C-alpha positions as YAML, in Angstrom:
chain: A
units: angstrom
residues:
- id: 1
  name: MET
  ca: [304.88, 48.39, -70.84]
- id: 2
  name: THR
  ca: [304.65, 50.19, -67.51]
- id: 3
  name: THR
  ca: [303.19, 53.54, -67.36]
- id: 4
  name: ALA
  ca: [304.34, 56.19, -65.69]
- id: 5
  name: SER
  ca: [302.59, 57.36, -62.66]
- id: 6
  name: SER
  ca: [301.74, 60.72, -61.44]
- id: 7
  name: ALA
  ca: [303.55, 60.55, -58.20]
- id: 8
  name: ASP
  ca: [306.92, 59.07, -60.57]
- id: 9
  name: THR
  ca: [306.95, 62.25, -62.76]
- id: 10
  name: PRO
  ca: [309.87, 64.12, -62.36]
- id: 11
  name: ALA
  ca: [308.12, 67.80, -60.72]
- id: 12
  name: VAL
  ca: [307.90, 65.10, -58.14]
- id: 13
  name: VAL
  ca: [310.74, 63.52, -58.09]
- id: 14
  name: ALA
  ca: [312.19, 66.39, -57.93]
- id: 15
  name: GLU
  ca: [310.10, 67.39, -54.60]
- id: 16
  name: ALA
  ca: [311.00, 64.72, -52.75]
- id: 17
  name: ARG
  ca: [314.75, 64.65, -53.11]
- id: 18
  name: THR
  ca: [314.63, 67.96, -52.02]
- id: 19
  name: GLU
  ca: [313.06, 67.96, -48.87]
- id: 20
  name: PRO
  ca: [314.08, 69.07, -45.93]
- id: 21
  name: ARG
  ca: [315.53, 66.14, -43.91]
- id: 22
  name: GLY
  ca: [313.30, 65.71, -40.68]
- id: 23
  name: ARG
  ca: [309.79, 66.24, -42.09]
- id: 24
  name: ARG
  ca: [309.18, 63.06, -43.65]
- id: 25
  name: PHE
  ca: [309.50, 62.18, -40.02]
- id: 26
  name: THR
  ca: [306.44, 64.67, -39.15]
- id: 27
  name: ALA
  ca: [303.53, 62.82, -40.11]
- id: 28
  name: GLY
  ca: [300.69, 62.79, -37.26]
- id: 29
  name: PRO
  ca: [298.66, 64.37, -34.84]
- id: 30
  name: ALA
  ca: [298.64, 68.32, -34.81]
- id: 31
  name: LEU
  ca: [299.03, 67.81, -30.53]
- id: 32
  name: ALA
  ca: [302.27, 65.80, -30.99]
- id: 33
  name: HIS
  ca: [304.78, 67.66, -30.27]
- id: 34
  name: PRO
  ca: [302.24, 70.55, -27.70]
- id: 35
  name: ARG
  ca: [302.04, 66.64, -25.64]
- id: 36
  name: TYR
  ca: [305.97, 65.68, -25.62]
- id: 37
  name: VAL
  ca: [306.67, 68.63, -24.14]
- id: 38
  name: GLY
  ca: [303.92, 68.32, -21.14]
- id: 39
  name: GLY
  ca: [304.89, 65.12, -21.01]
- id: 40
  name: LYS
  ca: [307.88, 66.77, -20.19]
- id: 41
  name: LEU
  ca: [306.94, 68.90, -17.76]
- id: 42
  name: ALA
  ca: [304.89, 66.56, -16.58]
- id: 43
  name: GLY
  ca: [307.80, 64.48, -15.92]
- id: 44
  name: ALA
  ca: [309.83, 66.62, -14.55]
- id: 45
  name: ALA
  ca: [306.90, 68.39, -11.55]
- id: 46
  name: VAL
  ca: [307.35, 64.88, -10.23]
- id: 47
  name: SER
  ca: [310.94, 64.33, -10.65]
- id: 48
  name: LEU
  ca: [310.65, 67.52, -8.25]
- id: 49
  name: PHE
  ca: [308.20, 65.99, -5.84]
- id: 50
  name: ALA
  ca: [310.34, 63.34, -5.61]
- id: 51
  name: VAL
  ca: [313.00, 64.98, -4.25]
- id: 52
  name: LEU
  ca: [311.76, 66.73, -1.64]
- id: 53
  name: VAL
  ca: [310.07, 63.07, -0.40]
- id: 54
  name: THR
  ca: [314.10, 62.02, -0.87]
- id: 55
  name: SER
  ca: [315.38, 65.08, 0.98]
- id: 56
  name: PHE
  ca: [313.12, 64.87, 3.69]
- id: 57
  name: PHE
  ca: [313.28, 60.93, 5.13]
- id: 58
  name: LEU
  ca: [316.84, 60.46, 3.55]
- id: 59
  name: PHE
  ca: [319.07, 62.74, 5.81]
- id: 60
  name: ARG
  ca: [316.82, 61.80, 9.29]
- id: 61
  name: ILE
  ca: [318.68, 58.55, 8.84]
- id: 62
  name: ILE
  ca: [321.93, 60.18, 10.00]
- id: 63
  name: PRO
  ca: [322.96, 58.92, 13.21]
- id: 64
  name: GLY
  ca: [323.45, 61.99, 15.34]
- id: 65
  name: ASP
  ca: [321.15, 64.89, 17.52]
- id: 66
  name: PRO
  ca: [321.30, 67.64, 15.61]
- id: 67
  name: VAL
  ca: [320.31, 69.86, 19.10]
- id: 68
  name: ARG
  ca: [322.66, 67.76, 21.30]
- id: 69
  name: THR
  ca: [325.79, 68.27, 18.19]
- id: 70
  name: MET
  ca: [324.58, 72.63, 18.47]
- id: 71
  name: THR
  ca: [325.35, 72.93, 22.40]
- id: 72
  name: HIS
  ca: [328.19, 69.86, 22.34]
- id: 73
  name: GLY
  ca: [330.90, 72.00, 24.96]
- id: 74
  name: ARG
  ca: [328.33, 74.35, 26.94]
- id: 75
  name: GLN
  ca: [325.93, 73.53, 30.02]
- id: 76
  name: VAL
  ca: [322.44, 73.08, 28.48]
- id: 77
  name: SER
  ca: [319.90, 71.76, 30.87]
- id: 78
  name: ALA
  ca: [317.30, 69.42, 29.51]
- id: 79
  name: GLU
  ca: [314.48, 72.24, 29.82]
- id: 80
  name: GLN
  ca: [316.26, 73.78, 27.91]
- id: 81
  name: LEU
  ca: [317.83, 70.76, 25.28]
- id: 82
  name: VAL
  ca: [312.81, 70.17, 24.77]
- id: 83
  name: ALA
  ca: [312.95, 73.91, 24.44]
- id: 84
  name: LEU
  ca: [315.86, 74.22, 20.50]
- id: 85
  name: ARG
  ca: [313.12, 70.92, 19.80]
- id: 86
  name: SER
  ca: [310.21, 72.76, 20.04]
- id: 87
  name: GLN
  ca: [311.63, 76.09, 18.07]
- id: 88
  name: PHE
  ca: [313.35, 74.08, 15.82]
- id: 89
  name: GLY
  ca: [310.10, 71.71, 15.21]
- id: 90
  name: LEU
  ca: [312.15, 68.92, 16.13]
- id: 91
  name: ASP
  ca: [309.58, 67.31, 18.16]
- id: 92
  name: LEU
  ca: [306.36, 67.27, 16.28]
- id: 93
  name: PRO
  ca: [305.24, 63.85, 14.29]
- id: 94
  name: LEU
  ca: [307.51, 62.75, 11.06]
- id: 95
  name: TRP
  ca: [304.31, 63.63, 9.45]
- id: 96
  name: GLN
  ca: [304.15, 67.33, 10.57]
- id: 97
  name: GLN
  ca: [307.47, 67.53, 9.65]
- id: 98
  name: PHE
  ca: [307.02, 66.95, 6.62]
- id: 99
  name: THR
  ca: [304.24, 69.02, 5.80]
- id: 100
  name: HIS
  ca: [305.63, 72.03, 6.92]
- id: 101
  name: TYR
  ca: [308.95, 71.74, 5.05]
- id: 102
  name: CYS
  ca: [307.58, 70.81, 2.04]
- id: 103
  name: GLY
  ca: [304.85, 73.98, 2.48]
- id: 104
  name: GLY
  ca: [308.47, 75.81, 2.97]
- id: 105
  name: ALA
  ca: [310.00, 74.15, 0.04]
- id: 106
  name: LEU
  ca: [306.54, 76.10, -2.35]
- id: 107
  name: THR
  ca: [307.27, 79.84, -1.14]
- id: 108
  name: GLY
  ca: [310.87, 79.31, -1.19]
- id: 109
  name: ASP
  ca: [311.87, 79.23, 2.50]
- id: 110
  name: LEU
  ca: [313.48, 76.23, 2.97]
- id: 111
  name: GLY
  ca: [313.54, 76.80, 6.75]
- id: 112
  name: THR
  ca: [316.35, 78.19, 9.86]
- id: 113
  name: SER
  ca: [320.16, 76.87, 9.47]
- id: 114
  name: TYR
  ca: [320.79, 74.81, 12.90]
- id: 115
  name: GLN
  ca: [324.63, 76.65, 13.14]
- id: 116
  name: PHE
  ca: [324.58, 79.68, 11.60]
- id: 117
  name: HIS
  ca: [321.04, 80.24, 12.25]
- id: 118
  name: ALA
  ca: [320.55, 82.22, 8.68]
- id: 119
  name: PRO
  ca: [317.52, 81.44, 6.50]
- id: 120
  name: VAL
  ca: [318.88, 78.90, 3.91]
- id: 121
  name: GLY
  ca: [318.41, 80.67, 0.85]
- id: 122
  name: SER
  ca: [320.28, 83.53, 1.82]
- id: 123
  name: LEU
  ca: [323.61, 80.86, 2.95]
- id: 124
  name: ILE
  ca: [323.23, 79.79, -0.25]
- id: 125
  name: ALA
  ca: [323.28, 82.39, -2.32]
- id: 126
  name: GLU
  ca: [325.96, 84.29, -0.23]
- id: 127
  name: LYS
  ca: [327.97, 80.57, -1.67]
- id: 128
  name: LEU
  ca: [326.52, 80.29, -5.22]
- id: 129
  name: PRO
  ca: [328.75, 83.01, -6.66]
- id: 130
  name: ALA
  ca: [332.13, 80.92, -5.86]
- id: 131
  name: THR
  ca: [330.71, 78.08, -6.92]
- id: 132
  name: LEU
  ca: [329.04, 79.16, -10.95]
- id: 133
  name: LEU
  ca: [332.32, 80.26, -11.13]
- id: 134
  name: LEU
  ca: [334.89, 77.32, -10.49]
- id: 135
  name: THR
  ca: [332.86, 74.74, -11.77]
- id: 136
  name: GLY
  ca: [331.46, 76.75, -14.18]
- id: 137
  name: THR
  ca: [334.69, 77.93, -15.44]
- id: 138
  name: ALA
  ca: [335.41, 73.78, -15.43]
- id: 139
  name: VAL
  ca: [332.50, 72.69, -17.83]
- id: 140
  name: VAL
  ca: [333.15, 75.18, -20.28]
- id: 141
  name: LEU
  ca: [336.71, 75.00, -20.87]
- id: 142
  name: TYR
  ca: [336.05, 71.01, -20.53]
- id: 143
  name: SER
  ca: [333.30, 70.27, -22.19]
- id: 144
  name: ALA
  ca: [334.79, 71.96, -25.33]
- id: 145
  name: LEU
  ca: [337.80, 69.88, -24.82]
- id: 146
  name: GLY
  ca: [336.27, 66.45, -24.55]
- id: 147
  name: ILE
  ca: [334.36, 68.18, -27.93]
- id: 148
  name: TRP
  ca: [336.86, 68.98, -30.00]
- id: 149
  name: LEU
  ca: [339.47, 65.58, -28.41]
- id: 150
  name: GLY
  ca: [336.69, 63.57, -29.30]
- id: 151
  name: THR
  ca: [335.66, 64.77, -32.99]
- id: 152
  name: ARG
  ca: [339.62, 64.36, -34.29]
- id: 153
  name: SER
  ca: [339.88, 60.46, -31.56]
- id: 154
  name: ALA
  ca: [336.91, 59.62, -33.70]
- id: 155
  name: TRP
  ca: [337.67, 60.51, -36.94]
- id: 156
  name: ARG
  ca: [340.92, 58.96, -37.50]
- id: 157
  name: SER
  ca: [340.18, 56.17, -35.31]
- id: 158
  name: GLY
  ca: [342.82, 53.60, -34.49]
- id: 159
  name: GLY
  ca: [345.71, 56.61, -34.96]
- id: 160
  name: LEU
  ca: [348.28, 57.06, -32.55]
- id: 161
  name: GLY
  ca: [346.54, 59.54, -31.66]
- id: 162
  name: ASP
  ca: [342.77, 57.96, -30.92]
- id: 163
  name: ARG
  ca: [345.05, 56.00, -29.16]
- id: 164
  name: PHE
  ca: [346.36, 58.51, -26.75]
- id: 165
  name: HIS
  ca: [343.48, 60.45, -26.31]
- id: 166
  name: THR
  ca: [341.44, 57.24, -25.18]
- id: 167
  name: GLY
  ca: [343.63, 55.92, -22.90]
- id: 168
  name: LEU
  ca: [344.46, 58.79, -21.25]
- id: 169
  name: ALA
  ca: [340.84, 60.19, -20.97]
- id: 170
  name: LEU
  ca: [340.48, 56.33, -19.42]
- id: 171
  name: THR
  ca: [342.80, 56.89, -16.52]
- id: 172
  name: LEU
  ca: [342.09, 60.15, -15.88]
- id: 173
  name: TRP
  ca: [338.42, 58.89, -16.04]
- id: 174
  name: SER
  ca: [339.30, 56.65, -12.84]
- id: 175
  name: VAL
  ca: [340.80, 58.60, -10.84]
- id: 176
  name: PRO
  ca: [338.84, 60.07, -7.70]
- id: 177
  name: SER
  ca: [339.07, 63.88, -8.12]
- id: 178
  name: PHE
  ca: [340.37, 64.78, -4.13]
- id: 179
  name: TRP
  ca: [343.05, 62.30, -4.74]
- id: 180
  name: LEU
  ca: [343.69, 63.95, -7.19]
- id: 181
  name: GLY
  ca: [343.32, 67.00, -6.22]
- id: 182
  name: LEU
  ca: [345.46, 66.45, -3.11]
- id: 183
  name: LEU
  ca: [348.25, 64.77, -5.39]
- id: 184
  name: LEU
  ca: [348.42, 68.17, -7.54]
- id: 185
  name: VAL
  ca: [348.73, 70.43, -3.79]
- id: 186
  name: ILE
  ca: [352.13, 68.60, -2.41]
- id: 187
  name: THR
  ca: [353.35, 68.95, -6.23]
- id: 188
  name: PHE
  ca: [352.65, 72.95, -7.16]
- id: 189
  name: SER
  ca: [351.65, 74.62, -3.60]
- id: 190
  name: VAL
  ca: [353.42, 72.47, -0.92]
- id: 191
  name: GLY
  ca: [356.24, 71.99, -4.05]
- id: 192
  name: THR
  ca: [358.31, 68.84, -3.95]
- id: 193
  name: GLY
  ca: [362.05, 68.59, -4.73]
- id: 194
  name: PRO
  ca: [362.96, 70.86, -7.35]
- id: 195
  name: VAL
  ca: [359.36, 71.97, -8.26]
- id: 196
  name: PRO
  ca: [358.61, 75.26, -5.77]
- id: 197
  name: GLY
  ca: [355.21, 75.69, -4.65]
- id: 198
  name: LEU
  ca: [353.24, 77.63, -7.51]
- id: 199
  name: PHE
  ca: [350.30, 77.83, -6.39]
- id: 200
  name: PRO
  ca: [348.27, 78.85, -3.20]
- id: 201
  name: THR
  ca: [346.46, 76.08, -1.38]
- id: 202
  name: GLY
  ca: [343.37, 76.96, -1.01]
- id: 203
  name: GLY
  ca: [340.60, 79.35, -1.15]
- id: 204
  name: MET
  ca: [339.82, 81.95, -3.18]
- id: 205
  name: ALA
  ca: [342.22, 84.86, -3.13]
- id: 206
  name: SER
  ca: [344.20, 85.92, -0.60]
- id: 207
  name: GLY
  ca: [341.67, 89.00, 0.84]
- id: 208
  name: ASP
  ca: [344.24, 91.88, 0.46]
- id: 209
  name: THR
  ca: [343.29, 92.80, -3.02]
- id: 210
  name: SER
  ca: [341.17, 94.95, -4.92]
- id: 211
  name: GLY
  ca: [340.39, 95.63, -8.80]
- id: 212
  name: PHE
  ca: [342.08, 94.06, -11.66]
- id: 213
  name: ALA
  ca: [345.00, 92.88, -8.30]
- id: 214
  name: TYR
  ca: [342.21, 91.09, -6.96]
- id: 215
  name: VAL
  ca: [340.94, 88.97, -10.27]
- id: 216
  name: LEU
  ca: [344.19, 88.01, -11.32]
- id: 217
  name: ASP
  ca: [344.27, 87.23, -7.61]
- id: 218
  name: VAL
  ca: [341.07, 84.62, -7.62]
- id: 219
  name: ALA
  ca: [342.49, 83.37, -11.59]
- id: 220
  name: HIS
  ca: [345.77, 82.39, -9.31]
- id: 221
  name: HIS
  ca: [343.41, 80.59, -6.56]
- id: 222
  name: MET
  ca: [341.43, 78.96, -9.32]
- id: 223
  name: VAL
  ca: [344.42, 77.25, -11.34]
- id: 224
  name: LEU
  ca: [344.47, 74.13, -9.36]
- id: 225
  name: PRO
  ca: [340.76, 73.42, -8.66]
- id: 226
  name: VAL
  ca: [339.95, 74.08, -12.19]
- id: 227
  name: LEU
  ca: [342.69, 72.04, -13.65]
- id: 228
  name: THR
  ca: [341.46, 68.68, -10.97]
- id: 229
  name: LEU
  ca: [337.26, 69.16, -12.16]
- id: 230
  name: VAL
  ca: [339.09, 69.73, -16.03]
- id: 231
  name: ALA
  ca: [341.30, 66.48, -15.58]
- id: 232
  name: VAL
  ca: [338.83, 64.16, -14.47]
- id: 233
  name: GLN
  ca: [335.93, 65.85, -15.93]
- id: 234
  name: TYR
  ca: [336.48, 65.72, -20.12]
- id: 235
  name: ALA
  ca: [336.83, 62.46, -20.71]
- id: 236
  name: GLN
  ca: [333.47, 61.96, -20.39]
- id: 237
  name: THR
  ca: [332.68, 64.08, -23.38]
- id: 238
  name: LEU
  ca: [335.52, 63.36, -25.35]
- id: 239
  name: LEU
  ca: [334.68, 59.47, -24.91]
- id: 240
  name: VAL
  ca: [330.72, 60.12, -25.57]
- id: 241
  name: MET
  ca: [331.39, 62.36, -28.15]
- id: 242
  name: ARG
  ca: [334.36, 60.01, -30.37]
- id: 243
  name: SER
  ca: [331.30, 57.05, -30.16]
- id: 244
  name: SER
  ca: [328.47, 58.89, -31.37]
- id: 245
  name: LEU
  ca: [330.37, 60.29, -33.68]
- id: 246
  name: LEU
  ca: [331.91, 57.04, -34.44]
- id: 247
  name: ASP
  ca: [328.07, 55.48, -35.44]
- id: 248
  name: GLU
  ca: [328.05, 58.67, -37.98]
- id: 249
  name: MET
  ca: [330.45, 57.62, -39.60]
- id: 250
  name: GLY
  ca: [329.36, 54.66, -42.15]
- id: 251
  name: GLY
  ca: [326.54, 56.86, -43.53]
- id: 252
  name: ASP
  ca: [325.36, 56.92, -46.61]
- id: 253
  name: TYR
  ca: [324.96, 60.91, -46.32]
- id: 254
  name: LEU
  ca: [328.63, 61.31, -45.77]
- id: 255
  name: THR
  ca: [329.49, 58.89, -48.65]
- id: 256
  name: THR
  ca: [327.25, 61.12, -50.90]
- id: 257
  name: ALA
  ca: [328.99, 64.42, -49.18]
- id: 258
  name: ARG
  ca: [332.53, 62.61, -50.49]
- id: 259
  name: ALA
  ca: [330.74, 62.21, -53.72]
- id: 260
  name: LYS
  ca: [330.08, 65.79, -54.26]
- id: 261
  name: GLY
  ca: [333.05, 66.85, -53.96]
- id: 262
  name: LEU
  ca: [333.45, 68.25, -50.11]
- id: 263
  name: ARG
  ca: [336.88, 68.68, -48.55]
- id: 264
  name: ASP
  ca: [337.32, 65.92, -45.26]
- id: 265
  name: ALA
  ca: [337.13, 68.58, -42.57]
- id: 266
  name: ALA
  ca: [333.27, 70.12, -44.60]
- id: 267
  name: VAL
  ca: [332.18, 66.28, -44.32]
- id: 268
  name: ARG
  ca: [333.27, 66.75, -41.06]
- id: 269
  name: ARG
  ca: [332.46, 69.42, -40.00]
- id: 270
  name: ARG
  ca: [328.88, 70.56, -41.58]
- id: 271
  name: HIS
  ca: [327.14, 66.89, -41.93]
- id: 272
  name: ALA
  ca: [329.60, 64.58, -39.29]
- id: 273
  name: VAL
  ca: [329.14, 66.26, -36.37]
- id: 274
  name: PRO
  ca: [326.55, 68.34, -36.09]
- id: 275
  name: ASN
  ca: [324.66, 64.44, -36.33]
- id: 276
  name: ALA
  ca: [326.39, 63.19, -33.53]
- id: 277
  name: LEU
  ca: [325.73, 66.02, -31.16]
- id: 278
  name: LEU
  ca: [322.71, 64.57, -29.72]
- id: 279
  name: PRO
  ca: [323.73, 62.82, -26.87]
- id: 280
  name: THR
  ca: [326.89, 64.79, -26.05]
- id: 281
  name: VAL
  ca: [323.93, 67.63, -25.46]
- id: 282
  name: THR
  ca: [322.30, 65.44, -23.47]
- id: 283
  name: MET
  ca: [325.64, 65.56, -20.95]
- id: 284
  name: LEU
  ca: [326.70, 69.03, -21.46]
- id: 285
  name: PHE
  ca: [323.52, 69.84, -20.07]
- id: 286
  name: ILE
  ca: [323.84, 66.77, -17.02]
- id: 287
  name: ASN
  ca: [327.40, 68.93, -16.80]
- id: 288
  name: LEU
  ca: [325.76, 72.65, -16.90]
- id: 289
  name: GLY
  ca: [322.97, 71.04, -13.71]
- id: 290
  name: HIS
  ca: [326.77, 70.09, -11.87]
- id: 291
  name: VAL
  ca: [327.85, 74.05, -12.06]
- id: 292
  name: ALA
  ca: [325.52, 73.96, -9.32]
- id: 293
  name: ALA
  ca: [326.14, 71.43, -7.44]
- id: 294
  name: GLY
  ca: [329.82, 72.40, -8.13]
- id: 295
  name: SER
  ca: [332.16, 69.26, -6.61]
- id: 296
  name: ILE
  ca: [331.40, 68.50, -2.83]
- id: 297
  name: LEU
  ca: [334.82, 66.99, -3.00]
- id: 298
  name: VAL
  ca: [336.85, 69.12, -4.61]
- id: 299
  name: GLU
  ca: [336.48, 72.31, -3.10]
- id: 300
  name: THR
  ca: [337.39, 70.50, 1.04]
- id: 301
  name: VAL
  ca: [340.18, 69.93, -0.91]
- id: 302
  name: PHE
  ca: [341.23, 73.71, -2.37]
- id: 303
  name: SER
  ca: [338.46, 74.88, 0.77]
- id: 304
  name: TRP
  ca: [337.12, 76.67, -2.01]
- id: 305
  name: PRO
  ca: [334.20, 78.80, -0.65]
- id: 306
  name: GLY
  ca: [331.33, 77.33, -2.26]
- id: 307
  name: LEU
  ca: [328.20, 75.18, -1.80]
- id: 308
  name: GLY
  ca: [330.53, 72.03, -1.61]
- id: 309
  name: GLY
  ca: [331.89, 73.09, 1.40]
- id: 310
  name: LEU
  ca: [328.53, 74.57, 2.88]
- id: 311
  name: PHE
  ca: [327.62, 70.99, 1.86]
- id: 312
  name: TYR
  ca: [330.80, 69.41, 3.72]
- id: 313
  name: GLN
  ca: [329.72, 71.74, 6.38]
- id: 314
  name: ALA
  ca: [326.28, 70.80, 6.77]
- id: 315
  name: LEU
  ca: [326.91, 67.36, 7.50]
- id: 316
  name: SER
  ca: [329.52, 67.68, 9.23]
- id: 317
  name: VAL
  ca: [326.55, 68.57, 12.06]
- id: 318
  name: PRO
  ca: [323.81, 67.29, 11.12]
- id: 319
  name: ASP
  ca: [322.69, 70.63, 9.97]
- id: 320
  name: LEU
  ca: [319.18, 69.30, 8.60]
- id: 321
  name: PRO
  ca: [317.30, 72.43, 7.01]
- id: 322
  name: LEU
  ca: [320.88, 73.38, 5.59]
- id: 323
  name: VAL
  ca: [321.31, 69.63, 4.43]
- id: 324
  name: GLN
  ca: [317.85, 69.90, 2.72]
- id: 325
  name: GLY
  ca: [317.80, 73.17, 0.82]
- id: 326
  name: LEU
  ca: [321.59, 72.38, -0.70]
- id: 327
  name: PHE
  ca: [319.97, 68.52, -1.98]
- id: 328
  name: VAL
  ca: [316.67, 70.27, -2.87]
- id: 329
  name: VAL
  ca: [319.32, 72.91, -5.19]
- id: 330
  name: PHE
  ca: [321.18, 70.41, -6.25]
- id: 331
  name: ALA
  ca: [319.18, 67.69, -7.57]
- id: 332
  name: GLY
  ca: [316.98, 70.93, -9.16]
- id: 333
  name: ALA
  ca: [319.29, 72.42, -11.30]
- id: 334
  name: MET
  ca: [319.80, 68.27, -12.54]
- id: 335
  name: ILE
  ca: [316.10, 67.87, -12.99]
- id: 336
  name: VAL
  ca: [316.45, 71.81, -14.96]
- id: 337
  name: MET
  ca: [318.21, 70.92, -17.10]
- id: 338
  name: ASN
  ca: [317.11, 68.12, -18.27]
- id: 339
  name: LEU
  ca: [313.69, 68.64, -18.78]
- id: 340
  name: LEU
  ca: [315.21, 72.17, -21.19]
- id: 341
  name: ALA
  ca: [318.02, 69.30, -23.21]
- id: 342
  name: ASP
  ca: [314.16, 67.21, -23.71]
- id: 343
  name: LEU
  ca: [312.95, 70.49, -25.13]
- id: 344
  name: LEU
  ca: [315.82, 71.60, -26.80]
- id: 345
  name: TYR
  ca: [315.60, 68.03, -28.72]
- id: 346
  name: PRO
  ca: [312.90, 68.31, -31.19]
- id: 347
  name: LEU
  ca: [314.96, 72.03, -32.10]
- id: 348
  name: LEU
  ca: [318.30, 69.63, -33.07]
- id: 349
  name: ASP
  ca: [316.62, 66.90, -34.44]
- id: 350
  name: PRO
  ca: [312.18, 67.21, -35.69]
- id: 351
  name: ARG
  ca: [312.19, 63.66, -35.37]
- id: 352
  name: VAL
  ca: [312.07, 63.81, -31.09]
- id: 353
  name: GLY
  ca: [308.59, 64.61, -30.34]
- id: 354
  name: ARG
  ca: [306.72, 63.34, -33.34]
...
């Protein structure tokens, strides 16, 4: 006959059973979590430097002479061209241009636009609210829609609703956003057949309204571009959430929850969905990073006065300081959002970072 050890006493067993799930994985050095945070911060700093290097050299391989493009159609002497190149620093060696660019970027000075003759930072700040309004609204809508439909599809996997939503999501995810935008403009703005033109063809407002009427006017202009972004992007959230929840549905903890008498809806809401959210959280933060970038193609199709349209205008010159500045803002927003997601992980799952 064996003798029960002190570790098998009822009090100890009860304590082990009631111990929070994440605490079993916290053994290790006391500085493990600060080391995790420090590593993520260092990685973000290296990524930002790589963005500066890429933004400087990448756009200098674009064909074209910015000075000649700016003076196109005007009588300009060779001396004036030389003076313009000197004014914009284009006559300096490449390494010296790069050091000036990095020094200015680190102090918040992104240079002066060639075509607008204004600070790049001011131009970005002027267009940013329109982009945040458009893409921010779309991100909220397609994230909520994708999580809700993805949860429903996974929980009733193989059913008619799951097959319909998955098939529709895969179809819309494969559709180019600019093509869908043009199709919506033709159908609901210009009008086709019995369908009249219900929405504006472009822009953010009509320009002759104020107060609450202005708010309604902006909302009216937002319908088609937001619908375009939601239709294309919600599919990704749905598919990721569905896949993640399917992986969790075979877990023993769900069987235990059902054995305790919990309703199916409570098991899904309180146990399965929270554990399936980690991959979706990463994607949500990436989508938040896209809020700053907006959608260049969609903003161009609908003539939306945001950063996407500004980026398209800058590429057509090419306006190097403006293109570089926008690229840094777009990529920097993605890096910051990924960093926030990494720092949020330990709060959602204590095993991360230990």
